[in-house]
mmCIF file with all atom_site columns, C-alpha atoms in Angstrom:
data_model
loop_
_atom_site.group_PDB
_atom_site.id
_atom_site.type_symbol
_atom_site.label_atom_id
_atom_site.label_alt_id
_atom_site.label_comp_id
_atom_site.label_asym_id
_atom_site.label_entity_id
_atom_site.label_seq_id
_atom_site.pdbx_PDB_ins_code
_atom_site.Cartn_x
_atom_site.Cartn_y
_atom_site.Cartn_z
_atom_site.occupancy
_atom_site.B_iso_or_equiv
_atom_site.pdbx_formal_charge
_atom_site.auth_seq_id
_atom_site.auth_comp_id
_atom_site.auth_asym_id
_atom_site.auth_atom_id
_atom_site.pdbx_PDB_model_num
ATOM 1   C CA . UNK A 1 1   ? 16.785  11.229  39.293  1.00 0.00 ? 1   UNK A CA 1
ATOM 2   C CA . UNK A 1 2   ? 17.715  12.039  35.550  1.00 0.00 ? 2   UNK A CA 1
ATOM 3   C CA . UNK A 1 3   ? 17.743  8.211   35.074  1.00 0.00 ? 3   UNK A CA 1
ATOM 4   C CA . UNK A 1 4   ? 14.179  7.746   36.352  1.00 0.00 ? 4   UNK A CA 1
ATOM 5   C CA . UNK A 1 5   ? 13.158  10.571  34.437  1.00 0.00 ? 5   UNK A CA 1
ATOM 6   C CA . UNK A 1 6   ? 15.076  9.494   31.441  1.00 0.00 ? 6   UNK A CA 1
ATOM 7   C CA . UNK A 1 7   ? 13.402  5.859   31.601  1.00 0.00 ? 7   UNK A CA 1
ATOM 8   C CA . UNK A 1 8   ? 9.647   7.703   32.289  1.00 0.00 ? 8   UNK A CA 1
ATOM 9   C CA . UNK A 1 9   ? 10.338  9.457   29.069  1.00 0.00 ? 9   UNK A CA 1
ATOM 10  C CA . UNK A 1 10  ? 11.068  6.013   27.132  1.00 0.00 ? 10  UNK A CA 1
ATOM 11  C CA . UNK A 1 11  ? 8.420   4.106   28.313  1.00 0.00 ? 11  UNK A CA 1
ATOM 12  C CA . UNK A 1 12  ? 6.154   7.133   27.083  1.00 0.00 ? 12  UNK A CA 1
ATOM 13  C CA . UNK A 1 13  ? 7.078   7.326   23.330  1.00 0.00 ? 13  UNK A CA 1
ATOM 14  C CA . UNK A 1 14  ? 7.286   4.002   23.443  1.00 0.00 ? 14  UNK A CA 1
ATOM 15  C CA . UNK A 1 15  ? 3.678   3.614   24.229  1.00 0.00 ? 15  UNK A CA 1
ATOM 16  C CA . UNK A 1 16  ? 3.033   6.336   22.321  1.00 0.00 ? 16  UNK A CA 1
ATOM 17  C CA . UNK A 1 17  ? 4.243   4.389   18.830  1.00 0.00 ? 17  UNK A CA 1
ATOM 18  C CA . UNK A 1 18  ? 2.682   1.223   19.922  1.00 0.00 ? 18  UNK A CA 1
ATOM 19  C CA . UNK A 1 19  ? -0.763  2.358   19.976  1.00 0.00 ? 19  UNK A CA 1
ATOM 20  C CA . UNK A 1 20  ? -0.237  4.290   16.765  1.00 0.00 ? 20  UNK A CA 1
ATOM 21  C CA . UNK A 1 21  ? -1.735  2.563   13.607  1.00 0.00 ? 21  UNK A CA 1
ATOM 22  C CA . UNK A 1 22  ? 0.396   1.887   10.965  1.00 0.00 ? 22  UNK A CA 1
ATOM 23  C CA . UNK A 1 23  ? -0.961  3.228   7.938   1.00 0.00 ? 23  UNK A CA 1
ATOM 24  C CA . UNK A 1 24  ? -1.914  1.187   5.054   1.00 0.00 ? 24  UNK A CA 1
ATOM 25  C CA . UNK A 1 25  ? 0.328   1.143   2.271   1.00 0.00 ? 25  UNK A CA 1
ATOM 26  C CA . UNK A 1 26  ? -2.776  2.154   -0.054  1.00 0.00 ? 26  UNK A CA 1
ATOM 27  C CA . UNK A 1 27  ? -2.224  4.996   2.663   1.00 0.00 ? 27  UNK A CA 1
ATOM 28  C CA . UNK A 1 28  ? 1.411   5.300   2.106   1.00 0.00 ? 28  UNK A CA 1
ATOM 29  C CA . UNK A 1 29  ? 1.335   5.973   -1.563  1.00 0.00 ? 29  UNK A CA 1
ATOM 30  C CA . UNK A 1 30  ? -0.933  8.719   -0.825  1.00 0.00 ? 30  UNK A CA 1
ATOM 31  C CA . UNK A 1 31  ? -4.314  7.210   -1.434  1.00 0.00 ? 31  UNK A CA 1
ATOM 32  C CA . UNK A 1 32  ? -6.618  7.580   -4.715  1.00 0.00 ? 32  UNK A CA 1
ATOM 33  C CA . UNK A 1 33  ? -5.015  10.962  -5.359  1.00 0.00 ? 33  UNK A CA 1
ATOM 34  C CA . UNK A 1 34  ? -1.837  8.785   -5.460  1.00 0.00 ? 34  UNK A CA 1
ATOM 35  C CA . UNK A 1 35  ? -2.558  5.678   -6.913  1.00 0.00 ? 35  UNK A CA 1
ATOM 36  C CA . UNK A 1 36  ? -4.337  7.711   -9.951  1.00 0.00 ? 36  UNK A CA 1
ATOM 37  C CA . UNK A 1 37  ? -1.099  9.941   -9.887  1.00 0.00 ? 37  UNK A CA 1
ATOM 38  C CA . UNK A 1 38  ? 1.649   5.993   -9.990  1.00 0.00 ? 38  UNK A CA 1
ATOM 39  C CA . UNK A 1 39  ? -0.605  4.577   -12.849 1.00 0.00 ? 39  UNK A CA 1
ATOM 40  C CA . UNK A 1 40  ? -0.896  7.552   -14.568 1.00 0.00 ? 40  UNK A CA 1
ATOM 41  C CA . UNK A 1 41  ? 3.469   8.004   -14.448 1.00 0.00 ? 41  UNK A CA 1
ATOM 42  C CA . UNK A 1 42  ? 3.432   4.009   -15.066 1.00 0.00 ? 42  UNK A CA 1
ATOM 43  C CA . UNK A 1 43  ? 1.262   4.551   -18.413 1.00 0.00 ? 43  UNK A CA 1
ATOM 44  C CA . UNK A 1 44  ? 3.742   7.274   -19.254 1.00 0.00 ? 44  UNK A CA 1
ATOM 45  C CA . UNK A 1 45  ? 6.497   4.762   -18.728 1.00 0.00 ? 45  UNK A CA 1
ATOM 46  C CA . UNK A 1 46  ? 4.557   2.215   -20.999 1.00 0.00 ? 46  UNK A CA 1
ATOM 47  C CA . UNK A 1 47  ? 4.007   4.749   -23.605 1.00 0.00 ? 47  UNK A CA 1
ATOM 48  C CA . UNK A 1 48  ? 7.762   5.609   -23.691 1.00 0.00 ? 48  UNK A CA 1
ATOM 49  C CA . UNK A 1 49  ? 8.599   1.974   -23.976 1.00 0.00 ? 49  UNK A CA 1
ATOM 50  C CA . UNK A 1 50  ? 9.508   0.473   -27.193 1.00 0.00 ? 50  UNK A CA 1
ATOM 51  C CA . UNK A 1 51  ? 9.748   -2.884  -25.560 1.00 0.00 ? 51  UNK A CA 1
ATOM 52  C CA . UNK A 1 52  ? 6.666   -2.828  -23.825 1.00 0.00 ? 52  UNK A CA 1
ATOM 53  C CA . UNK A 1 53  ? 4.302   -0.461  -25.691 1.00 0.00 ? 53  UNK A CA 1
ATOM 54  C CA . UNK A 1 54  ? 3.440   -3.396  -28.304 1.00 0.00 ? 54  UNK A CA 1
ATOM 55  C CA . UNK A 1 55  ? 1.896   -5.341  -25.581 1.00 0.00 ? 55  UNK A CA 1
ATOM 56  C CA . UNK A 1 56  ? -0.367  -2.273  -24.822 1.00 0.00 ? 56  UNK A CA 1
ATOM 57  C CA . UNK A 1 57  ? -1.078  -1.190  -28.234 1.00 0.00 ? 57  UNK A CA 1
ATOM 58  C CA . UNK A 1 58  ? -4.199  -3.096  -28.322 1.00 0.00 ? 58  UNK A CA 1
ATOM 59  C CA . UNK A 1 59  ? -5.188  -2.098  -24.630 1.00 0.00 ? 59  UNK A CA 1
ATOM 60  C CA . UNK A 1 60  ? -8.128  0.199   -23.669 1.00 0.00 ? 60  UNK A CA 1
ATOM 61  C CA . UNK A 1 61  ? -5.874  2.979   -21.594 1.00 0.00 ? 61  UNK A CA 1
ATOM 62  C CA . UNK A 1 62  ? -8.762  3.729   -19.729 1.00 0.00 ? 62  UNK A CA 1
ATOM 63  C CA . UNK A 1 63  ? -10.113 0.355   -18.820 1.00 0.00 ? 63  UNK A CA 1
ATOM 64  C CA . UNK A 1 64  ? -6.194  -0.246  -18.122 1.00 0.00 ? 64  UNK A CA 1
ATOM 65  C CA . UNK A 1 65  ? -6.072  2.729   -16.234 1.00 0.00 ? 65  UNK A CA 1
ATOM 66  C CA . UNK A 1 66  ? -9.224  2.358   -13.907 1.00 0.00 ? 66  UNK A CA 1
ATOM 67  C CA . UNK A 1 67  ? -8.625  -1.702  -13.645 1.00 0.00 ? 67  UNK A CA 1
ATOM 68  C CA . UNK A 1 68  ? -5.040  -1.131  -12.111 1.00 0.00 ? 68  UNK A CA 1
ATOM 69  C CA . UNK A 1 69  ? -6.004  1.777   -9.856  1.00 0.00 ? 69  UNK A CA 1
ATOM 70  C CA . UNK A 1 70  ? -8.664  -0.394  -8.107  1.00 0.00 ? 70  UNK A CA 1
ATOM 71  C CA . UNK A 1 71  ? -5.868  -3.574  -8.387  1.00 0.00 ? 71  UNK A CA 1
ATOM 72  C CA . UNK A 1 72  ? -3.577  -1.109  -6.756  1.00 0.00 ? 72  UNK A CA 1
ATOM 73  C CA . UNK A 1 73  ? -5.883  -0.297  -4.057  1.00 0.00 ? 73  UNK A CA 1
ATOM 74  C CA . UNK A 1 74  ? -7.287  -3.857  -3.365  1.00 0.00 ? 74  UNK A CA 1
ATOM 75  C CA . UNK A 1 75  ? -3.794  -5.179  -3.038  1.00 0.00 ? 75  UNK A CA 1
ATOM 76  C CA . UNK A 1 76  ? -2.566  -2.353  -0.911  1.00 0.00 ? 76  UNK A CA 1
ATOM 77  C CA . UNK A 1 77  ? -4.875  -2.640  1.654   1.00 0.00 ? 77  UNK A CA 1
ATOM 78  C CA . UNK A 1 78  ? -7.346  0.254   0.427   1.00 0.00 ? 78  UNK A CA 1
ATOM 79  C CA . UNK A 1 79  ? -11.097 0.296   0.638   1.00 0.00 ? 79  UNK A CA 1
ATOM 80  C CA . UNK A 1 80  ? -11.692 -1.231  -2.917  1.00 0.00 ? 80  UNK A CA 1
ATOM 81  C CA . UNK A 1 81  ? -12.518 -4.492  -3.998  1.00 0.00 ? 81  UNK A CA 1
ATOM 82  C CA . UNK A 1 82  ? -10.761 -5.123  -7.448  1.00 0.00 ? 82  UNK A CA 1
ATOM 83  C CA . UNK A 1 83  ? -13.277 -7.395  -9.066  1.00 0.00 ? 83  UNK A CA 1
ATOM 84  C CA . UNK A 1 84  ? -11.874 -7.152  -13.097 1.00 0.00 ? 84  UNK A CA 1
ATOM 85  C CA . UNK A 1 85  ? -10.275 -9.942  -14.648 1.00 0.00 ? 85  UNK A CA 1
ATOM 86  C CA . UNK A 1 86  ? -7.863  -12.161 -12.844 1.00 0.00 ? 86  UNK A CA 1
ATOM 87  C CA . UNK A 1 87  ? -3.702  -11.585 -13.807 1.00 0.00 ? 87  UNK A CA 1
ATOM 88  C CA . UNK A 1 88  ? -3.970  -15.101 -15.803 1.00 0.00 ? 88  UNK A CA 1
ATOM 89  C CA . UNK A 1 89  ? -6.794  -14.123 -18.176 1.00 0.00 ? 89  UNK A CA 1
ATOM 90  C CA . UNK A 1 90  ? -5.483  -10.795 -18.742 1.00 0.00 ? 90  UNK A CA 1
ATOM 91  C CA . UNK A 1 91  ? -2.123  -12.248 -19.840 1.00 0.00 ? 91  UNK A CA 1
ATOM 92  C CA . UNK A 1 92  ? -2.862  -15.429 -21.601 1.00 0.00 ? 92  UNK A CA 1
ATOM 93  C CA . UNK A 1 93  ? -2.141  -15.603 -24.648 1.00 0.00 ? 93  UNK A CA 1
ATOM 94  C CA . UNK A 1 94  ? 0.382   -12.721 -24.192 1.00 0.00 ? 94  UNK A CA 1
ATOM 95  C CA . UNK A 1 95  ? 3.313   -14.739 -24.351 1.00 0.00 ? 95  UNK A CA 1
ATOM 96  C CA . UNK A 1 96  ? 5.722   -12.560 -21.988 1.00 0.00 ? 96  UNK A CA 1
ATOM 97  C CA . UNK A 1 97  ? 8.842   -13.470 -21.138 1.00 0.00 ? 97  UNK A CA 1
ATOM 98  C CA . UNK A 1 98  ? 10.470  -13.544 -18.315 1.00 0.00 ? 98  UNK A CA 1
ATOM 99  C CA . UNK A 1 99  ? 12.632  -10.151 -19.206 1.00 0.00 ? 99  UNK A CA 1
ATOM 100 C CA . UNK A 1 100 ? 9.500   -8.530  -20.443 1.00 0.00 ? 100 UNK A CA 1
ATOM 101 C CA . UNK A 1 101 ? 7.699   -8.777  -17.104 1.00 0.00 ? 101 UNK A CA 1
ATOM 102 C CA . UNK A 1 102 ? 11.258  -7.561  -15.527 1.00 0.00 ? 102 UNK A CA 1
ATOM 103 C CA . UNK A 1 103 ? 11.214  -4.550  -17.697 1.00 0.00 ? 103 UNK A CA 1
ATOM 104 C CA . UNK A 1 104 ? 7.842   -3.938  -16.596 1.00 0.00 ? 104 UNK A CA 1
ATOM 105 C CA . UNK A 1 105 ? 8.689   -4.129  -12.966 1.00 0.00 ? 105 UNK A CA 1
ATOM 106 C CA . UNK A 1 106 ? 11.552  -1.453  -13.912 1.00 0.00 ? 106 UNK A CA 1
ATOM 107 C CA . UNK A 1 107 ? 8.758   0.820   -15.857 1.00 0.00 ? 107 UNK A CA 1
ATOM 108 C CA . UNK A 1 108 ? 6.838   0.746   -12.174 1.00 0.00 ? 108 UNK A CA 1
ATOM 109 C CA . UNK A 1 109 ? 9.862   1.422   -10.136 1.00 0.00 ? 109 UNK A CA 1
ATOM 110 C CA . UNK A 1 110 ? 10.829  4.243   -12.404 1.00 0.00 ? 110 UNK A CA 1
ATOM 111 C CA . UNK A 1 111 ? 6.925   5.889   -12.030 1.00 0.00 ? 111 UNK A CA 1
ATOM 112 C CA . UNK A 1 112 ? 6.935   4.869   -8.019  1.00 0.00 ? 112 UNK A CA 1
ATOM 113 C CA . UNK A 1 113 ? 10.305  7.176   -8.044  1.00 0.00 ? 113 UNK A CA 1
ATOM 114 C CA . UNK A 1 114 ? 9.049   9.885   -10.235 1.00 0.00 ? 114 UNK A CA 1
ATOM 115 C CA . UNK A 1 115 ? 5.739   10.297  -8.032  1.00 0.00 ? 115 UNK A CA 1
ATOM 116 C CA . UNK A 1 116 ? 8.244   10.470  -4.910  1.00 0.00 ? 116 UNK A CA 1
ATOM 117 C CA . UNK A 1 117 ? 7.513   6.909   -3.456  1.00 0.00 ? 117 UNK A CA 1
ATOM 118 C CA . UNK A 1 118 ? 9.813   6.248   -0.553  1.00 0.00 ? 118 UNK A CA 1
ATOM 119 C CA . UNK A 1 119 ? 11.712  3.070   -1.643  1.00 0.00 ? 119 UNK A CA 1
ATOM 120 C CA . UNK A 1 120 ? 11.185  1.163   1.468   1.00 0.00 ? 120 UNK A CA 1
ATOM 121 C CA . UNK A 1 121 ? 7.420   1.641   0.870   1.00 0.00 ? 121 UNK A CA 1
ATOM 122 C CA . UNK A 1 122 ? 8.440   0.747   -3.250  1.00 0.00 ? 122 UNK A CA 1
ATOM 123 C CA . UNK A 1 123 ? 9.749   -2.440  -1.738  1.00 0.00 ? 123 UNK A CA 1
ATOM 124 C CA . UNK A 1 124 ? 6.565   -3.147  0.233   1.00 0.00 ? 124 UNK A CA 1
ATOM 125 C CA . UNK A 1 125 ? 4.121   -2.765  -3.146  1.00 0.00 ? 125 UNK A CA 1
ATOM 126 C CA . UNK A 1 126 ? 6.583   -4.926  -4.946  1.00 0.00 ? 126 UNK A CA 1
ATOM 127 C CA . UNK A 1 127 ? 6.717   -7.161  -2.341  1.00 0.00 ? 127 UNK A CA 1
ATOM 128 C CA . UNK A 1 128 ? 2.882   -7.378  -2.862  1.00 0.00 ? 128 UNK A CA 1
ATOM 129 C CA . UNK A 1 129 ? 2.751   -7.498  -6.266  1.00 0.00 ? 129 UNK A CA 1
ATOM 130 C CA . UNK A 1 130 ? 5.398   -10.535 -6.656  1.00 0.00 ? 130 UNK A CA 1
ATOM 131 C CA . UNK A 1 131 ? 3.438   -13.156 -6.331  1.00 0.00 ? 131 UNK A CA 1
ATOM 132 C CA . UNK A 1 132 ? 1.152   -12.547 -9.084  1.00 0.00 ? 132 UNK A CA 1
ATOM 133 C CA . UNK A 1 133 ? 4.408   -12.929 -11.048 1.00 0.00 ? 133 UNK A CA 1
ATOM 134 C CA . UNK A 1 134 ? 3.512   -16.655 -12.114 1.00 0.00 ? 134 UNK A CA 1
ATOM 135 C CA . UNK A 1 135 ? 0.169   -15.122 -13.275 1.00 0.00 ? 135 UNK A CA 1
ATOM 136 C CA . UNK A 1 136 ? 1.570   -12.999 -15.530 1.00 0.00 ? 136 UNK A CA 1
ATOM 137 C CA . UNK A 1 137 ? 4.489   -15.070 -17.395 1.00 0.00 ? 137 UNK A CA 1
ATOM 138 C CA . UNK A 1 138 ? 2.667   -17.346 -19.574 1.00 0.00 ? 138 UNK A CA 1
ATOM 139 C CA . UNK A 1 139 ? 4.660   -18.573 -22.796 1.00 0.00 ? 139 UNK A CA 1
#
């Protein structure tokens, strides 16, 4: 009897979790309220950068601000369409390098961590954002 009972119990959270959405990972990071509250400890991380600040020092912080929330969102699976200027005109002309855009990807991770991103979801947005990594290394 325990064993049938045990097995009815199984099949039921079982069922349970496979009809439960998974949430977005727009969802995961907590949203707009979190997105705004990543690029807002990622601009921090820029600002704090001597490596990386040059690159920005020309840069609109709001326009940079607003573009990457909506990126964020679009490539997260949120409800936004990001519509601004693609990765390769944004970065033409930049001339990063290869340990540039790696210190960048540290400057997210570090913001991710400092909002309290879990770090499998951290590996999910990087795992989204990756393949724009061509887009952005243009020398």
């Amino acid at each position: 009897m325990k064993w049938l009972s045990l097995t009815a119990i199984l099949l039921f959270l079982v069922a349970c979790s496979a009809s439960t959405p998974q949430a977005s990972l727009y969802e995961q990071i907590g949203g707009n309220a979190g997105a705004e509250k990543l690029v807002d400890a990622f601009i921090k991380q820029i600002g704090n950068d001597d490596v990386i600040l040059p690159y920005f020092r020309e840069s609109n912080v709001r326009h940079f601000r607003e573009g990457f929330i909506t990126h964020l969102c679009d490539t997260l699976d949120g409800p936004c369409d990001y519509e601004g200027d693609s990765m390769v005109q944004i970065h033409t002309g930049m001339a990063i390098s290869e340990s540039d855009f790696n210190r960048v990807v540290d400057l997210l991770i570090n913001a991710m961590n400092e909002v309290g991103i879990a770090h499998s979801v951290q590996n999910q947005v990087l795992a989204r954002l990756a393949p724009m990594r061509s887009e952005v290394i243009k020398l």
